């Protein structure tokens, strides 16, 4: 859908906030507005406009258990984030698996080149490269609970002392295509590892990973 | 009701679904939105949460949890499910407190949005299995009411909303309330008020448009 028309954008933002935009259209709009400043602003303004309709809602005191659970969840999260990013990356690196990465990619093959899996060996993404090697085709397996408010960005890690090179955003559902520029292909060819980091919607604003590294996979099998 | 604090039941609620009774008496001290300048408090607490101040989260919880649980129960209809959702919502607020800085709206709008979207997401899974209760009464029916309990909103804005809701037709207002407050889809609204889907859609579209025009003017 073309979200560019201002009236349409306003209406979709209103229906989104109201909750009547549902199903695939809701998810599509959600992905869109998080990366588009005008759409984001339209949504936020509707959230603020409609807030006062909550006057119709009777407050209810939660049971004590709710706070106890929140507190323990928050403390668990803090323990994790207290570990340095590097240590986290290293510990997850050991658990992520990459199967037969580039070297399967002989001339003429369009084979499975990598599988990114979590520590329970649940496949998260399958990455294939076609003959031309000008793009990566990434399938989200649908078995991983993504945080739909964030982006998952793929990086080539050319090695110590060389800055990671972004290869694009990983799909959270279905198939995505990451088109590679010559520079990206080169960086990938020089990399022994790739990584996926958690980023703000639309990807890292700085050109370098800003969020935690979630997955690291070896490029050479 | 006579706890010495100001405890007004929200005047627009004429709804008495049994599982949604508000707490009364001493327990209602947690009802925060009556305290001085709660809007500023919520913002300050969010800033402290962004700096990972766990105490601030506790205070924020006391300030907003009853309101958020009210919103969640209304949409999800089952208290146990709503309390689960409330945990998710508070954890999200905590995790994303640093993103509030960039938000163009009131702190409460940011937090209520997080709660409502969570509830709507959960509805998707739940609704297939759970038939809707009887259609709730019109949440916004009483337009003559002159007071709102929600002091997160300056009087000027509250009056604006009241005036603007007054400009909508009864049908438009009813559709917006069923969607926003009760989490109804357009199909469900159509069957709840026994009107054709196309008509409901156009009421909602026009309702939104005139609300926007009126509130922005």
PDB file of C-alpha atoms in Angstrom, chain A residues 7 45 51 58 61 65 69 80 85 92 99 101 105 108 114 123 142 159 164 181 185 190 196 212:
ATOM      1  CA  UNK A   7      -5.006  11.726   4.274  1.00  0.00           C
ATOM      2  CA  UNK A  45      -0.480  12.489  17.856  1.00  0.00           C
ATOM      3  CA  UNK A  51      -5.901   9.190  25.405  1.00  0.00           C
ATOM      4  CA  UNK A  58     -12.582   2.164  35.776  1.00  0.00           C
ATOM      5  CA  UNK A  61      -6.073  -2.316  41.758  1.00  0.00           C
ATOM      6  CA  UNK A  65       1.561 -10.814  42.882  1.00  0.00           C
ATOM      7  CA  UNK A  69       6.550 -10.721  39.179  1.00  0.00           C
ATOM      8  CA  UNK A  80      21.767  -9.819  31.829  1.00  0.00           C
ATOM      9  CA  UNK A  85      28.249  -6.438  25.533  1.00  0.00           C
ATOM     10  CA  UNK A  92      25.917 -16.269  22.570  1.00  0.00           C
ATOM     11  CA  UNK A  99      26.127 -24.368   8.836  1.00  0.00           C
ATOM     12  CA  UNK A 101      28.554 -20.875   5.127  1.00  0.00           C
ATOM     13  CA  UNK A 105      28.912 -21.465  -2.419  1.00  0.00           C
ATOM     14  CA  UNK A 108      26.519 -22.234  -9.872  1.00  0.00           C
ATOM     15  CA  UNK A 114      23.841 -20.456   6.676  1.00  0.00           C
ATOM     16  CA  UNK A 123      16.280 -21.980  13.615  1.00  0.00           C
ATOM     17  CA  UNK A 142       8.773 -18.021  12.192  1.00  0.00           C
ATOM     18  CA  UNK A 159      38.171  -8.841  11.779  1.00  0.00           C
ATOM     19  CA  UNK A 164      31.678  -4.018  11.211  1.00  0.00           C
ATOM     20  CA  UNK A 181      26.891  -3.491  -2.794  1.00  0.00           C
ATOM     21  CA  UNK A 185      30.366  -8.219  -0.758  1.00  0.00           C
ATOM     22  CA  UNK A 190      36.908 -10.912   4.184  1.00  0.00           C
ATOM     23  CA  UNK A 196      23.061  -9.879  14.217  1.00  0.00           C
ATOM     24  CA  UNK A 212      23.376  -5.995  21.998  1.00  0.00           C
TER      25      UNK A 212
END
